[in-house]
């Protein structure tokens, strides 16, 4: 086992073994920051654990040659927490798998589930959990002319079904692969309410499918959506989400223009481009490690046991 570089994708779980291997072999270590664990802890009423997790993650990431953040929003957040040697590395999207051409009348009928065919079909795709704030879509579900379909499952499904009782909201459960691609392309708009996303790949997949996204104005997803151009940013207020959806319902020209802009953004982010960026980060970490070894005879990062939380 003699890799040229170690890339940690789950530093909170695999940090010790990955960092130890890197130091023993004097090879560069890169870590992704891709899940807002401190934010999740706050959502679930564990602020003390949130601070502990933040300190632990800062310690681990600052022991790496580079930390890759998927969005500018996340990068700025990590800077305020004291993370160092940060670089931005976003995510690509398969704009062939997720494409407006995958729209199917039978899929639109399935997602409408008996509601009027001329409804504005808005979909949410994701886990049904507290941090996703799906409750913010309640006013949208109550708006005449709008059909809300929730795709996904999770611990809060029963609670959400009770909350949305009295509306015609349709819960599909999870969809995967081609089914999900057909669902995206057969809808009219995408809604996303989770404010703790470091990037939000599902938003990018919706945009590749030609859906104008209506998103919460928090987290890494704000990097993807230009407010008023290819979608809408909304404060965490149910009425704001409903009003944004109503604009798309009442203005078909706006909906078409935003759809085209959303698709255009996604087409500019193929995985090939993002992998070239990643290769550049790999070379930077390798050169950083090599320079330091030539100068000092040891790698750039400190031992794991030194400097907790610094």
PDB file of C-alpha atoms in Angstrom:
ATOM      1  CA  UNK A   1       0.000   0.000   0.000  1.00  0.00           C
ATOM      2  CA  UNK A   2       1.872   3.062  -1.229  1.00  0.00           C
ATOM      3  CA  UNK A   3      -0.513   5.702  -2.593  1.00  0.00           C
ATOM      4  CA  UNK A   4       0.713   9.042  -3.902  1.00  0.00           C
ATOM      5  CA  UNK A   5      -2.023  10.921  -2.049  1.00  0.00           C
ATOM      6  CA  UNK A   6      -4.842  10.247   0.420  1.00  0.00           C
ATOM      7  CA  UNK A   7      -8.212  11.920  -0.129  1.00  0.00           C
ATOM      8  CA  UNK A   8     -10.561  11.755   2.870  1.00  0.00           C
ATOM      9  CA  UNK A   9     -14.240  12.012   1.981  1.00  0.00           C
ATOM     10  CA  UNK A  10     -15.555  11.446   5.531  1.00  0.00           C
ATOM     11  CA  UNK A  11     -12.969  13.043   7.816  1.00  0.00           C
ATOM     12  CA  UNK A  12     -15.178  12.875  10.912  1.00  0.00           C
ATOM     13  CA  UNK A  13     -15.194   9.070  10.712  1.00  0.00           C
ATOM     14  CA  UNK A  14     -12.021   8.055   8.870  1.00  0.00           C
ATOM     15  CA  UNK A  15      -9.734  10.850  10.033  1.00  0.00           C
ATOM     16  CA  UNK A  16      -7.374   9.061  12.399  1.00  0.00           C
ATOM     17  CA  UNK A  17      -6.548   6.139  10.118  1.00  0.00           C
ATOM     18  CA  UNK A  18      -6.228   8.336   7.034  1.00  0.00           C
ATOM     19  CA  UNK A  19      -4.098  10.976   8.720  1.00  0.00           C
ATOM     20  CA  UNK A  20      -1.894   8.350  10.369  1.00  0.00           C
ATOM     21  CA  UNK A  21      -1.279   6.623   7.050  1.00  0.00           C
ATOM     22  CA  UNK A  22      -0.386   9.932   5.446  1.00  0.00           C
ATOM     23  CA  UNK A  23       2.120  10.896   8.136  1.00  0.00           C
ATOM     24  CA  UNK A  24       3.748   7.484   8.283  1.00  0.00           C
ATOM     25  CA  UNK A  25       4.343   7.518   4.543  1.00  0.00           C
ATOM     26  CA  UNK A  26       4.972  11.266   4.287  1.00  0.00           C
ATOM     27  CA  UNK A  27       2.393  11.674   1.552  1.00  0.00           C
ATOM     28  CA  UNK A  28      -0.126  14.509   1.098  1.00  0.00           C
ATOM     29  CA  UNK A  29      -3.603  14.291   2.600  1.00  0.00           C
ATOM     30  CA  UNK A  30      -6.644  16.168   1.281  1.00  0.00           C
ATOM     31  CA  UNK A  31     -10.030  16.224   3.012  1.00  0.00           C
ATOM     32  CA  UNK A  32     -13.496  17.081   1.738  1.00  0.00           C
ATOM     33  CA  UNK A  33     -15.848  19.091   3.921  1.00  0.00           C
ATOM     34  CA  UNK A  34     -19.235  17.959   2.686  1.00  0.00           C
ATOM     35  CA  UNK A  35     -21.634  17.576   5.630  1.00  0.00           C
ATOM     36  CA  UNK A  36     -22.590  20.308   8.102  1.00  0.00           C
ATOM     37  CA  UNK A  37     -22.498  18.098  11.203  1.00  0.00           C
ATOM     38  CA  UNK A  38     -22.293  21.050  13.646  1.00  0.00           C
ATOM     39  CA  UNK A  39     -25.372  22.572  12.004  1.00  0.00           C
ATOM     40  CA  UNK A  40     -27.288  19.310  12.257  1.00  0.00           C
ATOM     41  CA  UNK A  41     -26.416  19.090  15.952  1.00  0.00           C
ATOM     42  CA  UNK A  42     -27.940  22.534  16.502  1.00  0.00           C
ATOM     43  CA  UNK A  43     -31.118  21.521  14.666  1.00  0.00           C
ATOM     44  CA  UNK A  44     -31.526  18.554  16.999  1.00  0.00           C
ATOM     45  CA  UNK A  45     -30.989  20.653  20.136  1.00  0.00           C
ATOM     46  CA  UNK A  46     -27.382  19.644  20.868  1.00  0.00           C
ATOM     47  CA  UNK A  47     -25.428  22.940  20.866  1.00  0.00           C
ATOM     48  CA  UNK A  48     -22.657  21.574  23.107  1.00  0.00           C
ATOM     49  CA  UNK A  49     -22.090  18.662  20.745  1.00  0.00           C
ATOM     50  CA  UNK A  50     -22.135  21.147  17.866  1.00  0.00           C
ATOM     51  CA  UNK A  51     -19.166  23.032  19.330  1.00  0.00           C
ATOM     52  CA  UNK A  52     -17.288  19.817  20.102  1.00  0.00           C
ATOM     53  CA  UNK A  53     -17.836  18.608  16.547  1.00  0.00           C
ATOM     54  CA  UNK A  54     -16.712  21.946  15.131  1.00  0.00           C
ATOM     55  CA  UNK A  55     -13.474  21.821  17.153  1.00  0.00           C
ATOM     56  CA  UNK A  56     -12.806  18.212  16.157  1.00  0.00           C
ATOM     57  CA  UNK A  57     -13.397  18.882  12.471  1.00  0.00           C
ATOM     58  CA  UNK A  58     -11.209  21.994  12.548  1.00  0.00           C
ATOM     59  CA  UNK A  59      -8.423  19.995  14.161  1.00  0.00           C
ATOM     60  CA  UNK A  60      -8.652  17.207  11.597  1.00  0.00           C
ATOM     61  CA  UNK A  61      -8.951  19.463   8.561  1.00  0.00           C
ATOM     62  CA  UNK A  62      -6.151  21.781   9.651  1.00  0.00           C
ATOM     63  CA  UNK A  63      -3.947  18.693   9.842  1.00  0.00           C
ATOM     64  CA  UNK A  64      -4.456  18.118   6.127  1.00  0.00           C
ATOM     65  CA  UNK A  65      -2.565  19.776   3.324  1.00  0.00           C
ATOM     66  CA  UNK A  66      -5.807  21.086   1.793  1.00  0.00           C
ATOM     67  CA  UNK A  67      -9.491  21.134   2.690  1.00  0.00           C
ATOM     68  CA  UNK A  68     -11.912  21.199  -0.228  1.00  0.00           C
ATOM     69  CA  UNK A  69     -15.199  23.042   0.340  1.00  0.00           C
ATOM     70  CA  UNK A  70     -17.966  22.528  -2.248  1.00  0.00           C
ATOM     71  CA  UNK A  71     -19.335  26.086  -2.265  1.00  0.00           C
ATOM     72  CA  UNK A  72     -18.313  29.670  -1.556  1.00  0.00           C
ATOM     73  CA  UNK A  73     -20.863  29.815   1.236  1.00  0.00           C
ATOM     74  CA  UNK A  74     -19.301  26.794   2.951  1.00  0.00           C
ATOM     75  CA  UNK A  75     -15.787  28.107   2.383  1.00  0.00           C
ATOM     76  CA  UNK A  76     -16.643  31.408   4.078  1.00  0.00           C
ATOM     77  CA  UNK A  77     -18.270  29.562   6.980  1.00  0.00           C
ATOM     78  CA  UNK A  78     -15.187  27.400   7.499  1.00  0.00           C
ATOM     79  CA  UNK A  79     -12.949  30.465   7.416  1.00  0.00           C
ATOM     80  CA  UNK A  80     -14.899  31.988  10.308  1.00  0.00           C
ATOM     81  CA  UNK A  81     -14.407  28.720  12.233  1.00  0.00           C
ATOM     82  CA  UNK A  82     -10.637  28.884  11.829  1.00  0.00           C
ATOM     83  CA  UNK A  83     -10.144  26.305   9.067  1.00  0.00           C
ATOM     84  CA  UNK A  84      -6.973  26.878   7.037  1.00  0.00           C
ATOM     85  CA  UNK A  85      -5.694  26.030   3.548  1.00  0.00           C
ATOM     86  CA  UNK A  86      -9.171  26.023   2.061  1.00  0.00           C
ATOM     87  CA  UNK A  87      -9.919  25.559  -1.612  1.00  0.00           C
ATOM     88  CA  UNK A  88     -13.230  25.445  -3.419  1.00  0.00           C
ATOM     89  CA  UNK A  89     -14.121  22.296  -5.317  1.00  0.00           C
ATOM     90  CA  UNK A  90     -17.752  22.127  -6.428  1.00  0.00           C
ATOM     91  CA  UNK A  91     -19.679  19.254  -7.945  1.00  0.00           C
ATOM     92  CA  UNK A  92     -20.525  18.362 -11.501  1.00  0.00           C
ATOM     93  CA  UNK A  93     -23.804  17.088 -12.849  1.00  0.00           C
ATOM     94  CA  UNK A  94     -24.660  14.531 -15.495  1.00  0.00           C
ATOM     95  CA  UNK A  95     -26.680  16.740 -17.830  1.00  0.00           C
ATOM     96  CA  UNK A  96     -27.479  13.756 -20.053  1.00  0.00           C
ATOM     97  CA  UNK A  97     -29.076  11.706 -17.298  1.00  0.00           C
ATOM     98  CA  UNK A  98     -30.884  14.782 -15.995  1.00  0.00           C
ATOM     99  CA  UNK A  99     -32.361  16.452 -19.061  1.00  0.00           C
ATOM    100  CA  UNK A 100     -35.716  18.013 -20.053  1.00  0.00           C
ATOM    101  CA  UNK A 101     -36.037  15.406 -22.809  1.00  0.00           C
ATOM    102  CA  UNK A 102     -36.809  12.780 -20.150  1.00  0.00           C
ATOM    103  CA  UNK A 103     -40.255  14.318 -19.529  1.00  0.00           C
ATOM    104  CA  UNK A 104     -43.068  11.790 -19.963  1.00  0.00           C
ATOM    105  CA  UNK A 105     -46.856  12.393 -19.914  1.00  0.00           C
ATOM    106  CA  UNK A 106     -47.363   9.257 -17.841  1.00  0.00           C
ATOM    107  CA  UNK A 107     -44.870  10.488 -15.277  1.00  0.00           C
ATOM    108  CA  UNK A 108     -46.526  13.876 -15.050  1.00  0.00           C
ATOM    109  CA  UNK A 109     -49.869  12.137 -14.506  1.00  0.00           C
ATOM    110  CA  UNK A 110     -48.302   9.955 -11.814  1.00  0.00           C
ATOM    111  CA  UNK A 111     -46.855  12.943  -9.980  1.00  0.00           C
ATOM    112  CA  UNK A 112     -50.103  14.912 -10.255  1.00  0.00           C
ATOM    113  CA  UNK A 113     -51.975  11.950  -8.769  1.00  0.00           C
ATOM    114  CA  UNK A 114     -55.395  13.068  -9.997  1.00  0.00           C
ATOM    115  CA  UNK A 115     -54.926  16.810  -9.600  1.00  0.00           C
ATOM    116  CA  UNK A 116     -55.748  19.135 -12.536  1.00  0.00           C
ATOM    117  CA  UNK A 117     -53.335  18.682 -15.477  1.00  0.00           C
ATOM    118  CA  UNK A 118     -52.846  22.445 -15.852  1.00  0.00           C
ATOM    119  CA  UNK A 119     -51.564  22.788 -12.266  1.00  0.00           C
ATOM    120  CA  UNK A 120     -48.072  24.127 -11.631  1.00  0.00           C
ATOM    121  CA  UNK A 121     -46.397  20.891 -10.569  1.00  0.00           C
ATOM    122  CA  UNK A 122     -43.823  21.677  -7.873  1.00  0.00           C
ATOM    123  CA  UNK A 123     -41.668  18.883  -6.477  1.00  0.00           C
ATOM    124  CA  UNK A 124     -39.435  18.503  -3.442  1.00  0.00           C
ATOM    125  CA  UNK A 125     -36.779  15.766  -3.565  1.00  0.00           C
ATOM    126  CA  UNK A 126     -34.846  14.708  -0.489  1.00  0.00           C
ATOM    127  CA  UNK A 127     -34.873  13.128   2.933  1.00  0.00           C
ATOM    128  CA  UNK A 128     -37.789  13.894   5.204  1.00  0.00           C
ATOM    129  CA  UNK A 129     -35.896  14.993   8.299  1.00  0.00           C
ATOM    130  CA  UNK A 130     -36.016  17.939  10.694  1.00  0.00           C
ATOM    131  CA  UNK A 131     -33.073  19.784   9.131  1.00  0.00           C
ATOM    132  CA  UNK A 132     -34.769  19.752   5.702  1.00  0.00           C
ATOM    133  CA  UNK A 133     -37.606  22.063   6.892  1.00  0.00           C
ATOM    134  CA  UNK A 134     -40.200  20.609   4.507  1.00  0.00           C
ATOM    135  CA  UNK A 135     -42.847  22.258   6.696  1.00  0.00           C
ATOM    136  CA  UNK A 136     -41.949  25.529   4.936  1.00  0.00           C
ATOM    137  CA  UNK A 137     -43.895  24.272   1.907  1.00  0.00           C
ATOM    138  CA  UNK A 138     -47.259  24.133   3.676  1.00  0.00           C
ATOM    139  CA  UNK A 139     -48.507  27.462   2.277  1.00  0.00           C
ATOM    140  CA  UNK A 140     -47.406  26.401  -1.197  1.00  0.00           C
ATOM    141  CA  UNK A 141     -49.534  23.276  -0.859  1.00  0.00           C
ATOM    142  CA  UNK A 142     -52.518  25.443   0.083  1.00  0.00           C
ATOM    143  CA  UNK A 143     -52.149  27.737  -2.947  1.00  0.00           C
ATOM    144  CA  UNK A 144     -54.824  27.207  -5.651  1.00  0.00           C
ATOM    145  CA  UNK A 145     -53.397  26.077  -8.969  1.00  0.00           C
ATOM    146  CA  UNK A 146     -50.250  24.569  -7.438  1.00  0.00           C
ATOM    147  CA  UNK A 147     -49.753  20.820  -7.040  1.00  0.00           C
ATOM    148  CA  UNK A 148     -47.028  19.913  -4.532  1.00  0.00           C
ATOM    149  CA  UNK A 149     -45.442  16.467  -4.736  1.00  0.00           C
ATOM    150  CA  UNK A 150     -42.893  15.359  -2.147  1.00  0.00           C
ATOM    151  CA  UNK A 151     -40.392  12.759  -3.338  1.00  0.00           C
ATOM    152  CA  UNK A 152     -38.418  11.071  -0.591  1.00  0.00           C
ATOM    153  CA  UNK A 153     -38.771   9.373   2.744  1.00  0.00           C
ATOM    154  CA  UNK A 154     -37.418   9.554   6.251  1.00  0.00           C
ATOM    155  CA  UNK A 155     -38.113   9.749   9.955  1.00  0.00           C
ATOM    156  CA  UNK A 156     -40.529  12.677   9.627  1.00  0.00           C
ATOM    157  CA  UNK A 157     -42.748  11.275   6.890  1.00  0.00           C
ATOM    158  CA  UNK A 158     -45.678  10.410   9.163  1.00  0.00           C
ATOM    159  CA  UNK A 159     -45.453  13.774  10.914  1.00  0.00           C
ATOM    160  CA  UNK A 160     -45.351  15.625   7.601  1.00  0.00           C
ATOM    161  CA  UNK A 161     -48.266  13.651   6.183  1.00  0.00           C
ATOM    162  CA  UNK A 162     -50.284  14.738   9.212  1.00  0.00           C
ATOM    163  CA  UNK A 163     -49.124  18.359   8.821  1.00  0.00           C
ATOM    164  CA  UNK A 164     -50.124  18.429   5.143  1.00  0.00           C
ATOM    165  CA  UNK A 165     -53.414  16.640   5.776  1.00  0.00           C
ATOM    166  CA  UNK A 166     -56.203  18.745   4.296  1.00  0.00           C
ATOM    167  CA  UNK A 167     -54.089  19.713   1.274  1.00  0.00           C
ATOM    168  CA  UNK A 168     -53.755  17.614  -1.878  1.00  0.00           C
ATOM    169  CA  UNK A 169     -50.010  17.098  -1.360  1.00  0.00           C
ATOM    170  CA  UNK A 170     -48.804  13.766  -2.754  1.00  0.00           C
ATOM    171  CA  UNK A 171     -46.006  11.768  -1.072  1.00  0.00           C
ATOM    172  CA  UNK A 172     -44.315   9.312  -3.441  1.00  0.00           C
ATOM    173  CA  UNK A 173     -41.568   7.826  -1.282  1.00  0.00           C
ATOM    174  CA  UNK A 174     -38.075   7.468  -2.707  1.00  0.00           C
ATOM    175  CA  UNK A 175     -37.388   7.445  -6.448  1.00  0.00           C
ATOM    176  CA  UNK A 176     -34.038   6.476  -7.967  1.00  0.00           C
ATOM    177  CA  UNK A 177     -32.180   6.362 -11.269  1.00  0.00           C
ATOM    178  CA  UNK A 178     -34.282   6.701 -14.409  1.00  0.00           C
ATOM    179  CA  UNK A 179     -37.460   7.111 -12.379  1.00  0.00           C
ATOM    180  CA  UNK A 180     -36.024  10.161 -10.652  1.00  0.00           C
ATOM    181  CA  UNK A 181     -34.804  11.612 -13.960  1.00  0.00           C
ATOM    182  CA  UNK A 182     -38.311  11.227 -15.426  1.00  0.00           C
ATOM    183  CA  UNK A 183     -39.846  12.817 -12.327  1.00  0.00           C
ATOM    184  CA  UNK A 184     -37.577  15.863 -12.497  1.00  0.00           C
ATOM    185  CA  UNK A 185     -38.167  16.431 -16.200  1.00  0.00           C
ATOM    186  CA  UNK A 186     -41.947  15.989 -15.922  1.00  0.00           C
ATOM    187  CA  UNK A 187     -42.427  18.677 -13.254  1.00  0.00           C
ATOM    188  CA  UNK A 188     -42.605  22.477 -13.590  1.00  0.00           C
ATOM    189  CA  UNK A 189     -40.556  23.743 -10.635  1.00  0.00           C
ATOM    190  CA  UNK A 190     -38.327  22.462  -7.855  1.00  0.00           C
ATOM    191  CA  UNK A 191     -38.527  23.494  -4.201  1.00  0.00           C
ATOM    192  CA  UNK A 192     -35.839  22.981  -1.586  1.00  0.00           C
ATOM    193  CA  UNK A 193     -35.965  24.113   2.016  1.00  0.00           C
ATOM    194  CA  UNK A 194     -32.892  22.635   3.748  1.00  0.00           C
ATOM    195  CA  UNK A 195     -30.593  25.368   5.035  1.00  0.00           C
ATOM    196  CA  UNK A 196     -27.652  23.187   6.093  1.00  0.00           C
ATOM    197  CA  UNK A 197     -26.507  21.944   2.692  1.00  0.00           C
ATOM    198  CA  UNK A 198     -22.826  22.416   1.932  1.00  0.00           C
ATOM    199  CA  UNK A 199     -23.634  22.173  -1.785  1.00  0.00           C
ATOM    200  CA  UNK A 200     -27.011  20.645  -2.699  1.00  0.00           C
ATOM    201  CA  UNK A 201     -26.488  18.219  -5.569  1.00  0.00           C
ATOM    202  CA  UNK A 202     -30.220  17.617  -5.897  1.00  0.00           C
ATOM    203  CA  UNK A 203     -30.727  21.299  -6.757  1.00  0.00           C
ATOM    204  CA  UNK A 204     -28.202  20.996  -9.567  1.00  0.00           C
ATOM    205  CA  UNK A 205     -29.934  17.864 -10.897  1.00  0.00           C
ATOM    206  CA  UNK A 206     -33.257  19.699 -10.919  1.00  0.00           C
ATOM    207  CA  UNK A 207     -31.715  22.596 -12.832  1.00  0.00           C
ATOM    208  CA  UNK A 208     -30.174  20.224 -15.372  1.00  0.00           C
ATOM    209  CA  UNK A 209     -33.707  18.897 -15.883  1.00  0.00           C
ATOM    210  CA  UNK A 210     -34.899  22.407 -16.715  1.00  0.00           C
ATOM    211  CA  UNK A 211     -36.676  23.168 -13.436  1.00  0.00           C
ATOM    212  CA  UNK A 212     -36.496  26.668 -11.946  1.00  0.00           C
ATOM    213  CA  UNK A 213     -35.511  26.112  -8.293  1.00  0.00           C
ATOM    214  CA  UNK A 214     -37.179  27.868  -5.383  1.00  0.00           C
ATOM    215  CA  UNK A 215     -34.723  27.525  -2.500  1.00  0.00           C
ATOM    216  CA  UNK A 216     -34.108  28.733   1.025  1.00  0.00           C
ATOM    217  CA  UNK A 217     -31.593  31.593   1.141  1.00  0.00           C
ATOM    218  CA  UNK A 218     -29.159  29.683   3.348  1.00  0.00           C
ATOM    219  CA  UNK A 219     -26.308  27.253   2.791  1.00  0.00           C
ATOM    220  CA  UNK A 220     -24.268  26.154  -0.186  1.00  0.00           C
ATOM    221  CA  UNK A 221     -27.282  25.883  -2.484  1.00  0.00           C
ATOM    222  CA  UNK A 222     -27.282  29.676  -2.806  1.00  0.00           C
ATOM    223  CA  UNK A 223     -24.155  29.364  -4.977  1.00  0.00           C
ATOM    224  CA  UNK A 224     -26.183  27.562  -7.622  1.00  0.00           C
ATOM    225  CA  UNK A 225     -29.232  29.802  -7.890  1.00  0.00           C
ATOM    226  CA  UNK A 226     -29.129  33.408  -9.094  1.00  0.00           C
ATOM    227  CA  UNK A 227     -32.140  35.026  -7.482  1.00  0.00           C
ATOM    228  CA  UNK A 228     -34.599  36.239 -10.100  1.00  0.00           C
ATOM    229  CA  UNK A 229     -32.522  34.839 -12.985  1.00  0.00           C
ATOM    230  CA  UNK A 230     -32.654  31.043 -12.864  1.00  0.00           C
ATOM    231  CA  UNK A 231     -34.723  30.644  -9.706  1.00  0.00           C
ATOM    232  CA  UNK A 232     -35.688  32.274  -6.425  1.00  0.00           C
ATOM    233  CA  UNK A 233     -34.118  32.652  -2.977  1.00  0.00           C
ATOM    234  CA  UNK A 234     -36.627  32.690  -0.116  1.00  0.00           C
ATOM    235  CA  UNK A 235     -36.279  33.451   3.587  1.00  0.00           C
ATOM    236  CA  UNK A 236     -37.384  30.630   5.916  1.00  0.00           C
ATOM    237  CA  UNK A 237     -41.018  31.748   5.682  1.00  0.00           C
ATOM    238  CA  UNK A 238     -43.792  29.528   4.235  1.00  0.00           C
ATOM    239  CA  UNK A 239     -45.489  32.540   2.619  1.00  0.00           C
ATOM    240  CA  UNK A 240     -42.282  33.476   0.754  1.00  0.00           C
ATOM    241  CA  UNK A 241     -42.081  30.036  -0.849  1.00  0.00           C
ATOM    242  CA  UNK A 242     -45.748  30.183  -1.814  1.00  0.00           C
ATOM    243  CA  UNK A 243     -45.329  33.638  -3.344  1.00  0.00           C
ATOM    244  CA  UNK A 244     -42.348  32.534  -5.446  1.00  0.00           C
ATOM    245  CA  UNK A 245     -44.303  29.544  -6.748  1.00  0.00           C
ATOM    246  CA  UNK A 246     -47.257  31.807  -7.503  1.00  0.00           C
ATOM    247  CA  UNK A 247     -45.026  34.001  -9.692  1.00  0.00           C
ATOM    248  CA  UNK A 248     -44.156  30.979 -11.826  1.00  0.00           C
ATOM    249  CA  UNK A 249     -47.802  29.937 -11.948  1.00  0.00           C
ATOM    250  CA  UNK A 250     -48.942  33.337 -13.181  1.00  0.00           C
ATOM    251  CA  UNK A 251     -46.094  34.109 -15.599  1.00  0.00           C
ATOM    252  CA  UNK A 252     -45.398  31.351 -18.113  1.00  0.00           C
ATOM    253  CA  UNK A 253     -42.802  33.467 -19.925  1.00  0.00           C
ATOM    254  CA  UNK A 254     -40.833  33.909 -16.706  1.00  0.00           C
ATOM    255  CA  UNK A 255     -41.037  30.175 -16.073  1.00  0.00           C
ATOM    256  CA  UNK A 256     -39.674  29.361 -19.538  1.00  0.00           C
ATOM    257  CA  UNK A 257     -36.847  31.891 -19.213  1.00  0.00           C
ATOM    258  CA  UNK A 258     -35.825  30.608 -15.792  1.00  0.00           C
ATOM    259  CA  UNK A 259     -36.004  27.036 -17.029  1.00  0.00           C
ATOM    260  CA  UNK A 260     -33.599  27.838 -19.870  1.00  0.00           C
ATOM    261  CA  UNK A 261     -31.218  29.667 -17.529  1.00  0.00           C
ATOM    262  CA  UNK A 262     -31.264  26.789 -15.047  1.00  0.00           C
ATOM    263  CA  UNK A 263     -30.415  24.303 -17.766  1.00  0.00           C
ATOM    264  CA  UNK A 264     -27.665  26.581 -19.102  1.00  0.00           C
ATOM    265  CA  UNK A 265     -25.995  26.744 -15.691  1.00  0.00           C
ATOM    266  CA  UNK A 266     -26.029  22.957 -15.330  1.00  0.00           C
ATOM    267  CA  UNK A 267     -24.566  22.398 -18.797  1.00  0.00           C
ATOM    268  CA  UNK A 268     -21.561  24.502 -17.786  1.00  0.00           C
ATOM    269  CA  UNK A 269     -20.739  22.129 -14.907  1.00  0.00           C
ATOM    270  CA  UNK A 270     -19.951  18.703 -16.412  1.00  0.00           C
ATOM    271  CA  UNK A 271     -18.044  16.266 -14.225  1.00  0.00           C
ATOM    272  CA  UNK A 272     -15.115  16.365 -16.654  1.00  0.00           C
ATOM    273  CA  UNK A 273     -14.449  20.013 -15.763  1.00  0.00           C
ATOM    274  CA  UNK A 274     -14.771  19.362 -12.046  1.00  0.00           C
ATOM    275  CA  UNK A 275     -12.395  16.398 -12.184  1.00  0.00           C
ATOM    276  CA  UNK A 276      -9.796  18.577 -13.900  1.00  0.00           C
ATOM    277  CA  UNK A 277     -10.150  21.024 -11.007  1.00  0.00           C
ATOM    278  CA  UNK A 278      -9.683  18.177  -8.533  1.00  0.00           C
ATOM    279  CA  UNK A 279      -6.536  17.047 -10.325  1.00  0.00           C
ATOM    280  CA  UNK A 280      -5.174  20.568  -9.903  1.00  0.00           C
ATOM    281  CA  UNK A 281      -5.802  20.407  -6.151  1.00  0.00           C
ATOM    282  CA  UNK A 282      -4.031  17.045  -6.016  1.00  0.00           C
ATOM    283  CA  UNK A 283      -0.954  18.503  -7.707  1.00  0.00           C
ATOM    284  CA  UNK A 284      -0.976  21.504  -5.373  1.00  0.00           C
ATOM    285  CA  UNK A 285      -1.058  19.272  -2.282  1.00  0.00           C
ATOM    286  CA  UNK A 286       1.663  17.036  -3.707  1.00  0.00           C
ATOM    287  CA  UNK A 287       3.935  19.997  -4.463  1.00  0.00           C
ATOM    288  CA  UNK A 288       3.260  21.497  -1.037  1.00  0.00           C
ATOM    289  CA  UNK A 289       4.244  18.249   0.641  1.00  0.00           C
ATOM    290  CA  UNK A 290       7.290  17.769  -1.592  1.00  0.00           C
ATOM    291  CA  UNK A 291       8.636  21.297  -0.973  1.00  0.00           C
ATOM    292  CA  UNK A 292       8.373  20.888   2.758  1.00  0.00           C
ATOM    293  CA  UNK A 293      10.056  17.469   2.739  1.00  0.00           C
ATOM    294  CA  UNK A 294      12.965  18.837   0.708  1.00  0.00           C
ATOM    295  CA  UNK A 295      13.370  21.732   3.091  1.00  0.00           C
ATOM    296  CA  UNK A 296      12.727  20.138   6.468  1.00  0.00           C
ATOM    297  CA  UNK A 297      12.737  16.412   5.848  1.00  0.00           C
ATOM    298  CA  UNK A 298       9.186  16.033   7.111  1.00  0.00           C
ATOM    299  CA  UNK A 299       5.653  16.647   5.818  1.00  0.00           C
ATOM    300  CA  UNK A 300       3.798  19.909   6.265  1.00  0.00           C
ATOM    301  CA  UNK A 301       1.106  18.754   8.673  1.00  0.00           C
ATOM    302  CA  UNK A 302       1.542  18.418  12.432  1.00  0.00           C
ATOM    303  CA  UNK A 303       1.111  15.137  14.329  1.00  0.00           C
ATOM    304  CA  UNK A 304      -2.442  14.175  15.216  1.00  0.00           C
ATOM    305  CA  UNK A 305      -1.832  14.545  18.948  1.00  0.00           C
ATOM    306  CA  UNK A 306      -0.674  18.167  18.732  1.00  0.00           C
ATOM    307  CA  UNK A 307      -2.824  21.270  19.064  1.00  0.00           C
ATOM    308  CA  UNK A 308      -6.419  20.096  19.684  1.00  0.00           C
ATOM    309  CA  UNK A 309      -8.877  22.548  18.137  1.00  0.00           C
ATOM    310  CA  UNK A 310      -6.200  24.875  16.774  1.00  0.00           C
TER     311      UNK A 310
END
